[in-house]
mmCIF file of C-alpha atoms in Angstrom:
data_model
loop_
_atom_site.group_PDB
_atom_site.id
_atom_site.type_symbol
_atom_site.label_atom_id
_atom_site.label_comp_id
_atom_site.label_asym_id
_atom_site.label_seq_id
_atom_site.Cartn_x
_atom_site.Cartn_y
_atom_site.Cartn_z
ATOM 1 C CA UNK A 759 16.349 1.280 -10.579
ATOM 2 C CA UNK A 760 13.217 1.137 -8.299
ATOM 3 C CA UNK A 761 10.244 1.783 -10.055
ATOM 4 C CA UNK A 762 9.424 4.562 -7.692
ATOM 5 C CA UNK A 763 11.504 6.197 -5.720
ATOM 6 C CA UNK A 764 11.062 8.906 -3.059
ATOM 7 C CA UNK A 765 13.016 11.497 -0.873
ATOM 8 C CA UNK A 766 15.216 8.968 1.993
ATOM 9 C CA UNK A 767 14.071 11.045 4.796
ATOM 10 C CA UNK A 768 13.638 11.349 7.926
ATOM 11 C CA UNK A 769 11.888 14.569 7.704
ATOM 12 C CA UNK A 770 12.033 16.464 11.286
ATOM 13 C CA UNK A 771 10.353 19.794 11.234
ATOM 14 C CA UNK A 772 8.994 22.042 13.734
ATOM 15 C CA UNK A 773 5.117 22.762 13.754
ATOM 16 C CA UNK A 774 4.063 25.335 11.070
ATOM 17 C CA UNK A 775 6.844 24.564 8.906
ATOM 18 C CA UNK A 776 6.418 23.933 5.686
ATOM 19 C CA UNK A 777 7.374 20.165 4.301
ATOM 20 C CA UNK A 778 7.667 19.374 0.573
ATOM 21 C CA UNK A 779 8.451 15.387 -0.346
ATOM 22 C CA UNK A 780 9.415 14.528 -3.991
ATOM 23 C CA UNK A 781 8.875 10.950 -5.884
ATOM 24 C CA UNK A 782 9.919 10.079 -9.234
ATOM 25 C CA UNK A 783 8.665 7.024 -11.777
ATOM 26 C CA UNK A 784 10.483 5.133 -13.902
ATOM 27 C CA UNK A 785 7.635 3.640 -16.138
ATOM 28 C CA UNK A 786 6.404 6.401 -18.318
ATOM 29 C CA UNK A 787 2.936 4.584 -19.415
ATOM 30 C CA UNK A 788 2.059 5.204 -15.685
ATOM 31 C CA UNK A 789 -1.472 6.440 -15.416
ATOM 32 C CA UNK A 790 -2.603 7.281 -11.943
ATOM 33 C CA UNK A 791 -0.948 8.665 -8.828
ATOM 34 C CA UNK A 792 -1.884 8.784 -5.441
ATOM 35 C CA UNK A 793 -0.020 9.895 -2.172
ATOM 36 C CA UNK A 794 -1.103 7.568 0.771
ATOM 37 C CA UNK A 795 -0.404 7.997 4.456
ATOM 38 C CA UNK A 796 0.759 5.309 6.592
ATOM 39 C CA UNK A 797 0.634 5.251 10.426
ATOM 40 C CA UNK A 798 3.349 3.153 12.122
ATOM 41 C CA UNK A 799 1.650 -0.482 12.515
ATOM 42 C CA UNK A 800 -1.125 0.609 10.627
ATOM 43 C CA UNK A 801 -2.753 0.409 6.844
ATOM 44 C CA UNK A 802 -2.035 3.078 4.194
ATOM 45 C CA UNK A 803 -4.737 5.136 3.842
ATOM 46 C CA UNK A 804 -5.564 7.556 0.916
ATOM 47 C CA UNK A 805 -4.226 11.042 1.316
ATOM 48 C CA UNK A 806 -4.911 12.240 -2.029
ATOM 49 C CA UNK A 807 -5.122 11.521 -5.434
ATOM 50 C CA UNK A 808 -2.684 13.436 -7.804
ATOM 51 C CA UNK A 809 -3.888 14.795 -10.857
ATOM 52 C CA UNK A 810 -2.136 16.472 -14.008
ATOM 53 C CA UNK A 811 -3.049 20.220 -13.632
ATOM 54 C CA UNK A 812 -2.569 19.748 -9.853
ATOM 55 C CA UNK A 813 -4.718 19.701 -7.074
ATOM 56 C CA UNK A 814 -4.960 21.335 -3.267
ATOM 57 C CA UNK A 815 -6.702 19.834 -0.445
ATOM 58 C CA UNK A 816 -6.477 22.192 2.487
ATOM 59 C CA UNK A 817 -2.743 22.314 3.693
ATOM 60 C CA UNK A 818 -1.922 19.608 1.056
ATOM 61 C CA UNK A 819 -0.979 20.253 -2.589
ATOM 62 C CA UNK A 820 0.247 17.609 -5.306
ATOM 63 C CA UNK A 821 1.584 18.029 -8.275
ATOM 64 C CA UNK A 822 2.491 15.898 -11.330
ATOM 65 C CA UNK A 823 5.098 16.585 -13.906
ATOM 66 C CA UNK A 824 4.801 13.624 -16.796
ATOM 67 C CA UNK A 825 7.704 14.943 -18.390
ATOM 68 C CA UNK A 826 9.838 14.338 -15.767
ATOM 69 C CA UNK A 827 8.203 11.789 -14.070
ATOM 70 C CA UNK A 828 7.957 13.559 -11.074
ATOM 71 C CA UNK A 829 5.621 14.030 -8.253
ATOM 72 C CA UNK A 830 5.388 15.989 -5.249
ATOM 73 C CA UNK A 831 3.748 16.792 -2.173
ATOM 74 C CA UNK A 832 3.635 19.735 -0.153
ATOM 75 C CA UNK A 833 2.463 20.360 3.648
ATOM 76 C CA UNK A 834 1.782 23.385 4.891
ATOM 77 C CA UNK A 835 1.783 24.775 8.467
ATOM 78 C CA UNK A 836 2.419 20.865 9.445
ATOM 79 C CA UNK A 837 0.607 20.232 12.713
ATOM 80 C CA UNK A 838 1.882 17.433 15.160
ATOM 81 C CA UNK A 839 -0.842 15.050 13.444
ATOM 82 C CA UNK A 840 0.864 14.777 10.338
ATOM 83 C CA UNK A 841 4.021 12.834 11.572
ATOM 84 C CA UNK A 842 3.630 9.782 9.452
ATOM 85 C CA UNK A 843 5.087 7.963 6.676
ATOM 86 C CA UNK A 844 4.038 9.336 3.388
ATOM 87 C CA UNK A 845 3.731 6.874 0.410
ATOM 88 C CA UNK A 846 3.968 7.938 -3.069
ATOM 89 C CA UNK A 847 2.243 5.103 -5.291
ATOM 90 C CA UNK A 848 1.856 4.707 -9.177
ATOM 91 C CA UNK A 849 -0.378 2.633 -11.101
ATOM 92 C CA UNK A 850 1.558 1.501 -13.736
ATOM 93 C CA UNK A 851 -1.046 0.251 -16.382
ATOM 94 C CA UNK A 852 -4.466 0.034 -17.288
ATOM 95 C CA UNK A 853 -4.287 -2.727 -14.727
ATOM 96 C CA UNK A 854 -5.195 -2.598 -10.885
ATOM 97 C CA UNK A 855 -1.790 -2.950 -9.186
ATOM 98 C CA UNK A 856 -0.131 -0.856 -7.556
ATOM 99 C CA UNK A 857 3.052 0.316 -7.182
ATOM 100 C CA UNK A 858 4.373 1.868 -3.679
ATOM 101 C CA UNK A 859 7.480 3.965 -3.341
ATOM 102 C CA UNK A 860 9.737 3.361 -0.047
ATOM 103 C CA UNK A 861 8.029 6.255 1.971
ATOM 104 C CA UNK A 862 9.680 9.365 3.306
ATOM 105 C CA UNK A 863 8.846 9.551 7.174
ATOM 106 C CA UNK A 864 7.795 12.925 8.642
ATOM 107 C CA UNK A 865 8.216 13.614 12.164
ATOM 108 C CA UNK A 866 6.577 17.071 13.041
ATOM 109 C CA UNK A 867 8.294 18.425 16.250
ATOM 110 C CA UNK A 868 6.278 20.726 18.687
ATOM 111 C CA UNK B 470 -16.898 4.298 2.011
ATOM 112 C CA UNK B 471 -15.708 1.295 0.788
ATOM 113 C CA UNK B 472 -14.156 -1.102 3.489
ATOM 114 C CA UNK B 473 -11.710 -3.813 3.283
ATOM 115 C CA UNK B 474 -11.786 -6.004 6.331
ATOM 116 C CA UNK B 475 -8.783 -7.899 7.053
ATOM 117 C CA UNK B 476 -8.682 -11.143 9.469
ATOM 118 C CA UNK B 477 -7.110 -11.922 11.969
ATOM 119 C CA UNK B 478 -5.377 -8.220 13.014
ATOM 120 C CA UNK B 479 -2.507 -10.351 14.672
ATOM 121 C CA UNK B 480 -1.576 -13.968 14.840
ATOM 122 C CA UNK B 481 1.280 -15.833 16.736
ATOM 123 C CA UNK B 482 1.673 -19.504 15.549
ATOM 124 C CA UNK B 483 4.332 -22.125 16.002
ATOM 125 C CA UNK B 484 6.891 -22.865 13.272
ATOM 126 C CA UNK B 485 5.394 -25.389 10.879
ATOM 127 C CA UNK B 486 2.025 -24.663 11.227
ATOM 128 C CA UNK B 487 -0.474 -22.884 8.693
ATOM 129 C CA UNK B 488 -2.006 -19.559 9.181
ATOM 130 C CA UNK B 489 -4.870 -18.455 6.971
ATOM 131 C CA UNK B 490 -5.714 -14.708 6.464
ATOM 132 C CA UNK B 491 -9.122 -13.882 5.190
ATOM 133 C CA UNK B 492 -9.507 -10.453 3.105
ATOM 134 C CA UNK B 493 -13.032 -9.292 2.535
ATOM 135 C CA UNK B 494 -14.472 -6.202 0.367
ATOM 136 C CA UNK B 495 -17.768 -5.420 2.121
ATOM 137 C CA UNK B 496 -19.195 -2.975 -0.155
ATOM 138 C CA UNK B 497 -18.321 -3.356 -3.369
ATOM 139 C CA UNK B 498 -17.050 -6.006 -5.433
ATOM 140 C CA UNK B 499 -12.997 -6.621 -6.458
ATOM 141 C CA UNK B 500 -12.107 -8.984 -9.517
ATOM 142 C CA UNK B 501 -8.645 -8.728 -8.057
ATOM 143 C CA UNK B 502 -6.685 -8.462 -4.756
ATOM 144 C CA UNK B 503 -3.339 -7.968 -3.654
ATOM 145 C CA UNK B 504 -1.602 -8.937 -0.967
ATOM 146 C CA UNK B 505 1.652 -7.236 0.241
ATOM 147 C CA UNK B 506 4.195 -7.610 3.142
ATOM 148 C CA UNK B 507 5.980 -5.494 5.377
ATOM 149 C CA UNK B 508 9.015 -6.069 7.126
ATOM 150 C CA UNK B 509 9.745 -3.626 10.110
ATOM 151 C CA UNK B 510 11.326 0.091 8.527
ATOM 152 C CA UNK B 511 10.313 -1.126 4.757
ATOM 153 C CA UNK B 512 7.882 -0.335 2.171
ATOM 154 C CA UNK B 513 5.069 -2.420 1.246
ATOM 155 C CA UNK B 514 6.040 -5.449 -1.011
ATOM 156 C CA UNK B 515 3.228 -7.139 -3.464
ATOM 157 C CA UNK B 516 3.485 -10.620 -3.041
ATOM 158 C CA UNK B 517 0.972 -11.743 -5.103
ATOM 159 C CA UNK B 518 -2.173 -10.797 -7.414
ATOM 160 C CA UNK B 519 -5.055 -12.448 -6.301
ATOM 161 C CA UNK B 520 -7.805 -12.977 -9.262
ATOM 162 C CA UNK B 521 -11.483 -14.274 -8.642
ATOM 163 C CA UNK B 522 -11.893 -17.727 -10.517
ATOM 164 C CA UNK B 523 -8.698 -18.191 -11.384
ATOM 165 C CA UNK B 524 -4.869 -18.810 -10.239
ATOM 166 C CA UNK B 525 -2.894 -15.995 -8.431
ATOM 167 C CA UNK B 526 -0.108 -14.326 -10.022
ATOM 168 C CA UNK B 527 2.847 -14.270 -7.437
ATOM 169 C CA UNK B 528 5.776 -11.949 -7.782
ATOM 170 C CA UNK B 529 9.411 -13.016 -8.561
ATOM 171 C CA UNK B 530 10.864 -14.733 -5.238
ATOM 172 C CA UNK B 531 7.296 -15.554 -3.580
ATOM 173 C CA UNK B 532 6.746 -18.844 -3.576
ATOM 174 C CA UNK B 533 3.358 -20.158 -4.545
ATOM 175 C CA UNK B 534 3.255 -23.381 -2.854
ATOM 176 C CA UNK B 535 4.166 -21.639 0.215
ATOM 177 C CA UNK B 536 1.873 -18.587 -0.031
ATOM 178 C CA UNK B 537 -1.298 -20.233 -1.168
ATOM 179 C CA UNK B 538 -3.813 -17.748 -2.470
ATOM 180 C CA UNK B 539 -7.724 -18.208 -3.038
ATOM 181 C CA UNK B 540 -10.024 -16.175 -4.146
ATOM 182 C CA UNK B 541 -13.565 -17.967 -4.511
ATOM 183 C CA UNK B 542 -15.860 -14.799 -4.834
ATOM 184 C CA UNK B 543 -15.640 -11.331 -5.894
ATOM 185 C CA UNK B 544 -15.728 -10.629 -1.979
ATOM 186 C CA UNK B 545 -13.256 -12.815 -0.562
ATOM 187 C CA UNK B 546 -9.335 -13.700 -1.036
ATOM 188 C CA UNK B 547 -7.741 -15.634 1.465
ATOM 189 C CA UNK B 548 -3.751 -16.160 2.037
ATOM 190 C CA UNK B 549 -2.443 -19.405 3.728
ATOM 191 C CA UNK B 550 0.869 -18.986 5.170
ATOM 192 C CA UNK B 551 1.831 -22.591 4.436
ATOM 193 C CA UNK B 552 4.636 -24.088 7.198
ATOM 194 C CA UNK B 553 5.275 -20.817 8.736
ATOM 195 C CA UNK B 554 8.993 -19.656 9.580
ATOM 196 C CA UNK B 555 10.180 -17.329 11.719
ATOM 197 C CA UNK B 556 11.137 -15.661 8.698
ATOM 198 C CA UNK B 557 7.760 -15.159 7.691
ATOM 199 C CA UNK B 558 7.298 -13.008 10.368
ATOM 200 C CA UNK B 559 5.316 -9.533 9.202
ATOM 201 C CA UNK B 560 2.681 -7.210 8.451
ATOM 202 C CA UNK B 561 0.640 -8.523 5.712
ATOM 203 C CA UNK B 562 -1.749 -6.346 4.245
ATOM 204 C CA UNK B 563 -4.071 -6.785 1.464
ATOM 205 C CA UNK B 564 -6.070 -4.412 -0.533
ATOM 206 C CA UNK B 565 -8.940 -3.924 -3.396
ATOM 207 C CA UNK B 566 -10.552 -1.908 -5.949
ATOM 208 C CA UNK B 567 -13.787 -1.548 -6.861
ATOM 209 C CA UNK B 568 -14.162 -3.350 -10.316
ATOM 210 C CA UNK B 569 -16.479 -0.753 -11.569
ATOM 211 C CA UNK B 570 -13.982 2.128 -10.299
ATOM 212 C CA UNK B 571 -12.311 3.860 -12.847
ATOM 213 C CA UNK B 572 -8.537 4.362 -13.797
ATOM 214 C CA UNK B 573 -8.246 6.778 -10.659
ATOM 215 C CA UNK B 574 -9.804 4.955 -8.409
ATOM 216 C CA UNK B 575 -8.260 4.736 -4.952
ATOM 217 C CA UNK B 576 -7.255 1.307 -3.498
ATOM 218 C CA UNK B 577 -8.524 0.042 -0.081
ATOM 219 C CA UNK B 578 -6.315 -1.636 2.256
ATOM 220 C CA UNK B 579 -7.257 -3.861 5.154
ATOM 221 C CA UNK B 580 -6.367 -3.650 8.518
ATOM 222 C CA UNK B 581 -2.938 -5.768 8.220
ATOM 223 C CA UNK B 582 -2.254 -8.979 9.951
ATOM 224 C CA UNK B 583 0.624 -8.865 12.185
ATOM 225 C CA UNK B 584 2.508 -12.642 12.069
ATOM 226 C CA UNK B 585 4.579 -13.704 14.336
ATOM 227 C CA UNK B 586 6.137 -17.156 13.672
ATOM 228 C CA UNK B 587 7.345 -18.624 17.228
#
């Protein structure tokens, strides 16, 4: 089993749609969690950290369920500019290494 | 905000030659930096962890004699792809976190280096 798994995608949605991405991780000792966004041929960039209580940033909502080892990202009112690959990232321990999920590709269509 | 600078962004080299990629943290210090490789339509795969002042830690399946890593200071790590072959063609990305940051400190990524071996 992979350490971090995500919805395989791709997701093709119309503008204005709401889309949710799921991620599971296998290491129960994982301490911190993030969603990164990667545009084609570019480096990943932080979209948002994921906190235990859940957190929201504009149209984006992230949630964490430690018991189920599950993370989600909800995007409301999708924009064309949201088209990218979304990477679930887990810091496995108190070290600094990040483990990346395979990513889920989103295409927002006009 | 924190920036990681990676150079070169793109390189084309002949098979059998060596290529050096630099990764610098511009406004923070990083005891540890990470080198990833990404093949088309695949996710980032960790190659090695670069430790300032000591040997790098390589992931299983990554040849340490082929991918030489040097982390001579708290702001610079280099990855040298030795005797490059066409199958080494890939997108190489480094990342670093502020050594003074807490557990939830994000990782910053270099811009990536697209290596093409012909």
